[in-house]
């Protein structure tokens, strides 16, 4: 064997570094941010993130080109699918009131590298999303003035004909982003006040649209003569659902703001529920009104609502709709600029991203450097780039984050309580984390006899079972599972569940269209992967969960997060292959950043135990009585040999 090849112990240590979880502080309410946001503030932030240009543009596009009047059903299904993901965010936001959203939730339960990649993708999602909304805002305002701004820019500044660059520089979009960045820098209270103003105007316009729309409604527009309620059938409804799903992606701003909430344990779940309910109701009712006012096949996809009022003889209402649209886009801009620097701050605070972004301004109590830097970057994107080709890229990052958060809920529920933060200043070693298990089969290994060794009667231990252990009711039937360490079966089952979901969705999406499978093999694979998914779900369910906590907990675990995982993977596989290609390139760049900087500067490095400081190790052999045999193992190079001798002696006994 060549000497340059890494040893197995080194590889194991490297893998442990990649999958180490974040150690939370004892007092999670302590923060350098200003806890000033109420439930109403968080609710309006969530509404602002979800009800944007989609209400004024997406409804008409889906109704005319994809689903017809059945766009209402598409929004109902999409709202339910979003609810599954939102419940996962609500539990995490209440239990871990720290900024970082999906990044933080993944870090404390799944592992470091996965958390970094989630944060890395969410970072790009917010940047492109904010720039795209700014360009839509600019185009909408320009259309009110009969495209005079565009014509002036093309005449006196010029046009470009370069791939991936915009046809002309959009100074209006760039300017609104810089202005919004300035306001966000003044603090969370100023940002919240601005969002209140724009959200109030937007909701007032929506109320006007609903009242006027129902007055002008004509049920004959849903008749068979006009094509019926669902002209594109079930396929159109489900395709519309995949498109409508992305209208609800803004609720994670609430979880990202949990470190600035006054009472996050109650405010975060309530705000997510209220905002998602109001957003879903708004989308459903506006879609209903729109398709009842005019025939669905005559809608203008670019400005459906304004055009509908114009054709019914209320051209003045178009100005109100335009004002509401601009205010709604302003709330989305504020939502993106509010969330992005806080996720970057969380990554920098953990040492995984450049430390300069972890600085919080002492007066405004916000990460000003992150706000300014990424606000300027967003403005540059909006100024010169053609973002139409990149907009679809947003969905894959969001769906991946939803998937990992749902998986994190399952992992967290079957872990023991939060590990205490170790004090590296006093030289104490940290206690084993919730995801760590003994490294030697059948042995319990301790580094300190007096602190760690506990001799407990097995019969008494069964009375109170820890999370991750097999339920007592299933022990007579699944006794072989008792031989595994706590949480070991759950971890394997979660991985199997994810793999089964990927295979099942791949067959559903590509089985007939791309793979051209025969009917028998298509059906057989569906049955096999469905059974694998259900079996994994059952194996998770038969283990003990954490006891009921005072904070909000998602119901029907592991079923609810498992359904969310299945749906998110299905929607990801429906995306265009070019989206996956761009996503892969961005992931490679992220891995370079992580292995070049993050893994070396991670604060979890400071908490890792140093094995060479251990003077003695103790191995405890379980026996049928209350007493256990104790053997000392020297931590020298002959440690493994000594351990093997002890095992042999014990076997002879």
XYZ file of C-alpha atoms in Angstrom:
653
model
C 0.000 0.000 0.000
C 1.434 3.391 -0.960
C 2.355 5.598 2.001
C 0.535 8.614 0.554
C -2.857 6.917 0.720
C -4.988 8.168 3.660
C -5.550 5.820 6.562
C -9.048 4.604 7.371
C -8.937 6.468 10.697
C -8.145 9.718 8.860
C -10.995 9.163 6.422
C -13.382 8.459 9.291
C -12.275 11.644 11.066
C -12.721 13.632 7.844
C -16.255 12.279 7.367
C -17.043 13.184 10.964
C -15.951 16.751 10.237
C -18.289 16.944 7.251
C -21.268 15.646 9.224
C -20.714 17.325 12.586
C -23.743 19.156 13.922
C -23.947 22.590 15.468
C -23.834 22.836 19.257
C -26.507 25.219 20.499
C -26.062 27.583 23.418
C -27.952 26.988 26.646
C -29.730 30.350 26.370
C -31.023 30.525 22.801
C -32.850 33.809 23.470
C -29.558 35.642 23.908
C -28.668 37.535 20.732
C -26.850 40.565 19.377
C -29.952 41.427 17.325
C -32.843 43.561 18.550
C -35.838 41.406 19.518
C -38.500 43.897 18.485
C -40.816 42.067 16.053
C -44.308 41.040 17.110
C -46.599 38.378 15.650
C -48.224 41.010 13.429
C -44.824 42.173 12.157
C -43.783 38.622 11.269
C -47.159 37.883 9.673
C -46.937 40.926 7.405
C -43.349 40.002 6.507
C -44.581 36.567 5.440
C -47.486 38.022 3.464
C -45.111 40.460 1.796
C -42.821 37.613 0.792
C -45.642 35.513 -0.698
C -48.054 38.007 -2.267
C -45.962 39.744 -4.887
C -46.044 39.989 -8.636
C -47.326 36.395 -8.717
C -50.813 37.509 -7.727
C -50.985 39.944 -10.636
C -49.102 37.918 -13.267
C -48.996 34.226 -12.288
C -52.761 33.824 -11.908
C -53.453 34.953 -15.481
C -50.584 32.935 -16.966
C -51.605 29.646 -15.309
C -55.302 30.205 -16.062
C -54.803 30.844 -19.777
C -51.919 28.537 -20.668
C -52.001 25.652 -18.170
C -55.160 24.979 -16.144
C -58.056 27.260 -17.169
C -60.515 28.154 -14.356
C -59.250 25.037 -12.538
C -56.291 27.201 -11.525
C -58.342 27.518 -8.332
C -57.813 23.801 -7.644
C -54.119 24.178 -8.511
C -53.747 26.882 -5.854
C -55.624 24.779 -3.285
C -53.288 21.803 -3.825
C -50.217 24.064 -3.929
C -51.333 25.728 -0.691
C -51.657 22.334 1.016
C -48.234 21.272 -0.265
C -46.735 24.507 1.038
C -48.445 23.907 4.386
C -46.478 20.667 4.831
C -43.193 22.548 4.413
C -44.413 25.522 6.471
C -45.249 23.289 9.450
C -41.666 22.015 9.484
C -40.335 25.580 9.449
C -42.783 26.539 12.223
C -41.528 23.810 14.580
C -37.886 24.641 13.981
C -38.473 28.392 14.253
C -40.165 27.929 17.629
C -37.602 25.468 19.020
C -34.500 27.180 17.648
C -35.150 30.955 17.642
C -31.968 31.735 15.728
C -31.536 33.388 12.358
C -30.479 31.259 9.414
C -33.729 29.500 8.485
C -33.150 26.257 6.525
C -29.361 26.537 6.923
C -29.593 26.599 10.716
C -32.197 23.839 10.894
C -30.054 21.530 8.755
C -26.878 22.333 10.712
C -28.282 21.335 14.109
C -29.709 18.011 12.934
C -28.177 16.676 9.688
C -24.610 17.938 9.346
C -22.264 20.775 8.471
C -21.602 20.271 4.768
C -25.303 19.789 4.028
C -26.141 22.942 5.957
C -23.516 24.923 4.051
C -24.847 23.754 0.689
C -28.403 24.651 1.704
C -27.288 28.098 2.822
C -25.227 28.514 -0.343
C -28.229 27.771 -2.549
C -30.622 29.928 -0.538
C -28.114 32.777 -0.861
C -28.252 32.631 -4.668
C -32.022 32.173 -4.576
C -32.534 35.436 -2.708
C -30.076 37.338 -4.906
C -31.632 36.278 -8.209
C -35.158 36.510 -6.797
C -34.649 40.065 -5.580
C -33.045 41.175 -8.849
C -35.799 39.534 -10.917
C -38.554 41.220 -8.894
C -36.768 44.571 -9.256
C -36.736 44.200 -13.046
C -40.415 43.211 -13.022
C -41.144 46.259 -10.840
C -39.257 48.462 -13.300
C -41.075 47.004 -16.306
C -44.483 47.385 -14.670
C -43.836 51.024 -13.753
C -42.451 51.696 -17.236
C -45.605 50.277 -18.836
C -47.722 52.812 -16.912
C -45.742 55.593 -18.615
C -46.067 53.948 -22.031
C -42.444 52.620 -21.990
C -40.931 56.114 -22.015
C -38.194 55.105 -19.538
C -37.101 52.178 -21.706
C -37.118 54.276 -24.888
C -35.091 57.029 -23.218
C -32.479 54.545 -21.960
C -32.126 52.824 -25.343
C -31.812 56.173 -27.140
C -29.302 57.951 -24.884
C -27.465 55.049 -23.226
C -27.582 52.355 -25.877
C -28.388 48.673 -26.178
C -26.371 45.477 -25.799
C -26.441 42.287 -27.809
C -24.395 40.013 -25.546
C -25.569 36.577 -24.324
C -26.801 36.534 -20.711
C -26.836 40.346 -20.577
C -29.982 42.449 -20.665
C -30.984 44.269 -23.855
C -30.374 47.567 -22.085
C -29.172 48.619 -18.587
C -32.084 48.866 -16.168
C -31.167 51.827 -13.974
C -34.642 51.969 -12.452
C -34.440 48.390 -11.125
C -30.937 48.955 -9.803
C -31.954 52.206 -8.156
C -34.943 50.773 -6.294
C -32.724 48.012 -4.888
C -30.160 50.523 -3.618
C -32.907 52.610 -1.990
C -34.398 49.500 -0.362
C -30.913 48.488 0.855
C -30.525 51.865 2.548
C -33.835 51.504 4.399
C -33.097 47.915 5.454
C -29.785 49.099 6.946
C -31.633 51.321 9.432
C -32.816 48.318 11.444
C -35.543 45.722 11.740
C -38.122 48.198 13.065
C -37.749 50.527 10.064
C -37.919 47.582 7.665
C -41.027 46.290 9.421
C -42.709 49.726 9.284
C -42.057 50.041 5.544
C -43.396 46.548 4.989
C -46.533 47.453 6.966
C -47.226 50.421 4.684
C -46.770 48.551 1.409
C -48.604 45.443 2.667
C -51.584 47.544 3.812
C -51.878 49.193 0.384
C -51.474 45.844 -1.383
C -54.141 44.132 0.732
C -56.472 47.106 0.239
C -56.121 46.758 -3.527
C -56.721 42.991 -3.274
C -59.905 43.661 -1.296
C -61.035 46.108 -4.003
C -60.316 43.518 -6.724
C -62.383 40.895 -4.901
C -65.391 43.159 -4.258
C -65.479 44.589 -7.788
C -64.673 41.224 -9.302
C -67.575 39.404 -7.663
C -69.912 42.244 -8.674
C -68.798 41.835 -12.299
C -68.656 38.016 -12.183
C -70.465 36.044 -14.885
C -70.869 32.298 -14.174
C -71.258 31.590 -17.895
C -67.473 32.047 -18.233
C -67.104 28.619 -16.576
C -69.658 26.998 -18.882
C -68.967 24.259 -21.413
C -69.401 26.818 -24.183
C -66.243 28.608 -22.957
C -64.312 25.362 -22.514
C -65.561 24.261 -19.102
C -64.024 24.520 -15.649
C -61.034 22.217 -16.311
C -60.312 22.383 -20.060
C -56.827 20.865 -19.659
C -57.982 18.044 -17.382
C -56.161 16.591 -14.387
C -52.790 16.910 -16.136
C -53.296 20.666 -16.480
C -54.322 20.986 -12.843
C -51.195 19.158 -11.606
C -48.884 21.066 -13.957
C -50.503 24.255 -12.714
C -49.933 23.101 -9.141
C -46.184 22.803 -9.774
C -46.139 26.384 -11.090
C -48.427 27.790 -8.376
C -46.323 26.165 -5.648
C -43.611 28.774 -6.143
C -46.048 31.564 -5.246
C -45.804 30.468 -1.586
C -42.030 30.325 -1.152
C -41.746 33.579 0.807
C -42.852 32.288 4.222
C -39.293 31.298 5.189
C -38.568 34.998 5.848
C -40.467 34.456 9.124
C -38.086 31.687 10.202
C -35.104 33.814 9.135
C -36.414 36.625 11.389
C -36.994 34.462 14.488
C -33.896 35.863 16.240
C -35.536 39.307 16.134
C -38.945 38.162 17.406
C -40.019 39.093 20.908
C -41.607 35.733 21.673
C -40.487 33.374 18.875
C -41.907 30.236 20.528
C -45.441 31.530 19.909
C -44.976 34.264 17.295
C -43.221 32.191 14.605
C -45.798 29.338 14.299
C -48.709 31.779 14.460
C -47.187 34.123 11.886
C -46.475 31.271 9.464
C -50.032 29.933 9.847
C -51.697 33.345 9.467
C -49.579 34.496 6.529
C -49.888 31.214 4.621
C -53.635 31.120 5.199
C -54.139 34.696 4.014
C -51.869 34.213 0.998
C -53.615 30.990 -0.043
C -57.034 32.597 0.332
C -55.949 35.617 -1.696
C -54.612 33.494 -4.570
C -57.728 31.289 -4.665
C -60.229 34.167 -4.541
C -58.374 36.348 -7.057
C -58.164 33.390 -9.469
C -61.881 32.799 -9.036
C -62.717 36.457 -9.685
C -60.404 36.703 -12.682
C -61.837 33.695 -14.509
C -65.424 34.761 -13.741
C -64.951 38.338 -15.010
C -63.792 37.373 -18.522
C -63.411 34.069 -20.399
C -60.167 32.380 -19.350
C -58.924 31.884 -22.938
C -59.034 35.646 -23.614
C -56.812 36.660 -20.676
C -53.668 38.723 -21.194
C -50.917 36.731 -19.392
C -48.755 39.817 -18.777
C -51.409 41.995 -17.093
C -54.468 39.814 -16.641
C -56.204 41.732 -13.846
C -55.766 45.211 -15.296
C -56.826 43.978 -18.736
C -59.912 42.254 -17.288
C -61.142 45.488 -15.683
C -60.357 47.444 -18.857
C -62.438 45.068 -20.995
C -65.373 45.341 -18.584
C -65.326 49.153 -18.958
C -63.473 50.061 -15.763
C -60.188 51.335 -17.176
C -59.640 53.521 -14.103
C -59.411 50.348 -12.018
C -56.268 49.443 -13.947
C -54.404 52.248 -12.153
C -55.393 50.814 -8.773
C -54.284 47.357 -9.861
C -50.957 48.785 -11.052
C -50.471 50.582 -7.715
C -51.216 47.370 -5.821
C -48.822 45.416 -7.989
C -45.974 47.871 -7.402
C -46.584 47.864 -3.621
C -46.698 44.063 -3.617
C -43.378 43.924 -5.475
C -41.903 46.353 -2.942
C -42.782 43.966 -0.110
C -41.069 41.084 -1.934
C -37.946 43.222 -2.415
C -37.909 44.077 1.281
C -38.426 40.411 2.147
C -35.445 39.294 0.042
C -33.158 42.061 1.281
C -34.247 41.376 4.869
C -33.602 37.613 4.786
C -30.433 37.332 2.710
C -27.981 39.185 5.016
C -29.280 37.284 8.034
C -28.600 33.897 6.460
C -25.137 35.094 5.453
C -24.665 36.349 9.018
C -25.595 32.931 10.435
C -23.080 31.190 8.162
C -20.348 33.718 8.988
C -21.102 33.519 12.719
C -20.522 29.742 12.551
C -17.239 30.276 10.701
C -18.431 28.693 7.439
C -18.442 31.995 5.530
C -16.212 35.045 5.613
C -16.064 36.468 9.123
C -16.614 40.084 8.051
C -20.300 39.338 7.433
C -20.871 38.361 11.087
C -20.453 41.937 12.328
C -23.592 43.555 13.739
C -23.905 47.346 13.915
C -24.106 48.398 17.599
C -26.812 51.021 17.010
C -29.136 49.468 14.407
C -28.387 45.891 15.564
C -28.421 44.504 12.027
C -25.576 43.013 9.878
C -24.972 46.239 7.936
C -21.953 44.972 5.976
C -23.887 41.975 4.674
C -26.892 44.155 3.824
C -24.806 46.677 1.855
C -22.584 44.155 0.049
C -25.366 41.849 -1.076
C -27.712 44.747 -1.777
C -25.145 46.189 -4.169
C -24.564 42.778 -5.765
C -28.309 42.396 -6.247
C -28.459 45.869 -7.835
C -25.651 44.948 -10.261
C -27.503 41.774 -11.259
C -30.657 43.773 -11.939
C -28.718 46.428 -13.871
C -26.920 44.394 -16.510
C -28.041 40.736 -16.513
C -30.870 39.051 -18.331
C -32.477 37.157 -15.487
C -35.228 35.356 -17.396
C -33.039 32.285 -17.974
C -32.080 32.179 -14.273
C -35.497 32.622 -12.706
C -36.324 28.906 -12.953
C -33.118 28.257 -11.038
C -34.834 29.690 -7.948
C -37.221 26.792 -7.550
C -34.627 24.052 -7.173
C -32.860 25.802 -4.296
C -36.154 26.350 -2.480
C -37.323 22.772 -2.961
C -33.971 21.386 -1.817
C -34.163 23.516 1.332
C -37.718 22.306 2.012
C -36.590 18.693 1.576
C -33.714 18.969 4.037
C -35.810 20.832 6.607
C -38.451 18.070 6.461
C -35.746 15.393 6.870
C -34.245 17.401 9.740
C -37.589 17.339 11.567
C -37.585 13.527 11.509
C -33.961 13.326 12.654
C -34.495 15.862 15.434
C -37.632 14.187 16.788
C -35.801 10.913 17.368
C -32.701 12.488 18.936
C -32.104 13.079 22.606
C -32.379 16.585 23.995
C -30.149 19.463 22.967
C -26.511 18.825 23.930
C -25.031 21.365 26.264
C -22.477 23.719 24.839
C -19.001 22.651 25.979
C -16.635 25.049 27.650
C -13.431 24.907 25.664
C -11.969 27.600 27.892
C -11.824 25.260 30.870
C -10.596 22.343 28.835
C -13.662 20.185 29.411
C -14.500 17.715 26.717
C -17.957 17.947 25.157
C -20.489 15.277 25.845
C -21.410 13.038 22.969
C -23.745 14.785 20.535
C -27.099 13.415 19.628
C -25.858 11.887 16.413
C -22.783 10.233 17.882
C -22.794 6.607 18.802
C -20.242 4.164 20.217
C -17.528 3.277 17.763
C -17.143 -0.338 18.889
C -20.036 -2.750 18.528
C -21.374 -3.967 21.887
C -19.089 -1.671 23.932
C -19.679 1.631 25.697
C -16.549 3.775 25.648
C -15.925 6.638 28.070
C -13.054 9.077 28.396
C -13.687 9.860 32.077
C -14.739 7.149 34.500
C -16.027 9.370 37.293
C -18.002 11.690 35.010
C -19.364 9.315 32.400
C -19.839 5.842 33.902
C -23.402 5.012 34.910
C -24.469 1.490 35.881
C -28.209 1.156 35.359
C -30.403 -1.915 35.674
C -31.747 -2.913 32.259
C -35.225 -3.523 33.640
C -35.399 0.001 35.034
C -33.990 1.429 31.813
C -36.879 -0.073 29.874
C -39.386 1.860 31.983
C -38.224 5.152 30.496
C -37.085 4.812 26.909
C -34.975 7.477 25.266
C -35.860 8.959 21.861
C -34.662 6.675 19.092
C -35.204 3.450 21.031
C -37.705 0.816 19.942
C -41.160 1.235 21.485
C -41.929 -1.333 24.172
C -45.141 -2.410 22.416
C -43.200 -3.539 19.337
C -40.304 -5.241 21.132
C -41.862 -8.758 21.150
C -42.429 -8.572 17.383
C -39.302 -6.649 16.301
C -36.846 -7.910 18.890
C -33.981 -7.943 16.389
C -34.149 -4.127 16.204
C -33.272 -3.922 19.919
C -29.738 -5.064 19.107
C -29.003 -1.769 17.357
C -27.917 1.399 19.093
C -30.531 4.118 19.717
C -31.285 6.204 16.596
C -29.207 3.870 14.398
C -32.262 2.277 12.762
C -33.961 5.681 12.427
C -30.939 7.165 10.651
C -30.768 4.295 8.167
C -34.543 4.426 7.658
C -34.453 8.169 6.890
C -31.753 7.615 4.265
C -33.728 4.698 2.795
C -36.865 6.835 2.759
C -35.066 9.578 0.801
C -33.648 7.079 -1.712
C -37.038 5.395 -2.131
C -38.699 8.781 -2.682
C -36.140 9.714 -5.355
C -36.583 6.373 -7.162
C -40.385 6.488 -6.891
C -40.605 10.040 -8.233
C -38.120 9.248 -11.014
C -40.348 6.422 -12.232
C -43.426 8.665 -12.039
C -41.765 11.509 -13.963
C -39.551 9.660 -16.450
C -41.015 6.126 -16.576
C -43.294 6.668 -19.570
C -41.955 9.813 -21.215
C -38.186 9.207 -21.220
C -37.518 5.605 -20.174
C -40.473 4.178 -22.154
C -40.914 1.347 -19.649
C -43.383 -1.452 -20.405
C -46.544 -1.351 -18.324
C -45.599 -4.385 -16.227
C -42.138 -3.079 -15.280
C -43.504 0.433 -14.680
C -46.110 -0.960 -12.288
C -43.649 -3.338 -10.616
C -41.105 -0.568 -9.927
C -43.828 1.701 -8.568
C -44.958 -1.026 -6.166
C -41.402 -1.886 -5.046
C -40.328 1.698 -4.362
C -43.667 2.501 -2.723
C -43.182 -0.461 -0.400
C -39.638 0.715 0.366
C -40.961 4.187 1.202
C -43.751 2.827 3.434
C -41.455 0.309 5.153
C -38.955 3.063 5.966
C -41.799 5.143 7.342
C -42.952 2.237 9.512
C -39.451 1.567 10.883
C -39.164 5.215 11.910
C -42.596 5.241 13.513
C -41.984 2.207 15.769
C -39.262 4.113 17.640
C -39.732 6.513 20.527
C -39.965 10.242 19.809
C -39.092 13.155 22.054
C -41.648 13.946 24.702
C -44.242 16.629 24.056
C -42.669 20.090 24.344
C -44.222 23.440 25.190
C -43.298 24.895 21.808
C -45.182 24.113 18.594
C -44.676 20.619 17.180
C -45.743 19.415 13.753
C -48.447 16.723 13.961
C -48.218 13.182 12.545
C -44.444 12.786 12.509
C -42.941 11.083 10.507
C -45.870 11.034 8.040
C -46.210 14.796 7.488
C -42.519 15.539 6.783
C -42.270 12.359 4.687
C -45.106 13.570 2.444
C -43.359 16.931 2.159
C -40.126 15.188 1.108
C -41.966 13.129 -1.509
C -43.719 16.145 -2.994
C -40.597 18.331 -3.056
C -38.548 15.658 -4.816
C -41.326 15.157 -7.367
C -41.407 18.882 -8.160
C -37.601 19.036 -8.405
C -37.557 16.227 -10.961
C -40.157 18.104 -13.037
C -37.686 20.948 -13.606
C -35.793 21.410 -16.874
C -32.430 19.670 -17.227
C -30.688 23.030 -17.774
C -31.823 24.047 -14.296
C -30.064 20.974 -12.894
C -26.933 21.803 -14.895
C -26.767 25.365 -13.551
C -27.513 24.020 -10.084
C -24.597 21.560 -10.324
C -22.190 24.313 -11.373
C -23.260 26.494 -8.447
C -22.857 23.511 -6.083
C -19.292 22.936 -7.306
C -18.449 26.594 -6.635
C -19.976 26.220 -3.165
C -17.899 23.114 -2.418
C -14.739 25.032 -3.379
C -15.679 27.775 -0.913
C -16.449 25.242 1.821
C -13.280 23.166 1.455
C -11.152 26.256 0.875
C -12.469 28.261 3.827
C -15.467 26.936 5.735
C -14.218 23.563 6.960
C -11.054 25.135 8.403
C -12.727 28.106 10.114
C -15.800 26.315 11.453
C -16.369 27.079 15.122
C -17.177 23.430 15.708
C -13.430 22.823 15.273
C -12.906 24.489 18.655
C -15.334 22.092 20.287
C -13.841 18.872 18.927
C -12.248 16.668 21.599
C -8.484 16.160 21.439
C -7.796 12.449 21.746
C -4.155 12.907 22.697
C -5.202 14.660 25.937
C -6.960 11.534 27.202
C -4.944 9.760 29.876
C -7.116 6.660 30.129
C -10.167 5.127 28.537
C -12.686 2.786 30.095
C -14.736 0.137 28.367
C -17.942 -1.095 29.989
C -19.197 -4.576 29.165
C -22.956 -5.013 29.707
C -24.038 -8.052 31.676
C -27.314 -9.492 32.865
C -26.883 -8.260 36.448
C -26.573 -4.816 37.958
C -22.776 -5.123 38.013
C -20.618 -4.574 34.921
C -17.036 -5.576 34.306
C -14.676 -2.662 33.938
C -11.362 -2.688 32.090
C -8.913 0.111 31.536
C -7.512 0.653 28.075
C -4.322 2.615 27.579
C -4.491 5.237 24.796
C -1.173 4.217 23.348
C -0.454 2.799 19.925
C -1.237 -0.647 21.311
C -4.743 0.482 22.305
C -6.483 -1.528 19.636
C -4.504 -4.674 20.569
C -5.340 -4.262 24.261
C -8.986 -3.776 23.461
C -9.050 -6.981 21.407
C -7.448 -8.937 24.295
C -10.085 -7.689 26.715
C -12.861 -8.692 24.311
C -11.352 -12.185 24.021
C -11.083 -12.552 27.812
C -14.662 -11.468 28.274
C -15.827 -13.912 25.607
C -14.088 -16.800 27.431
C -15.907 -15.915 30.628
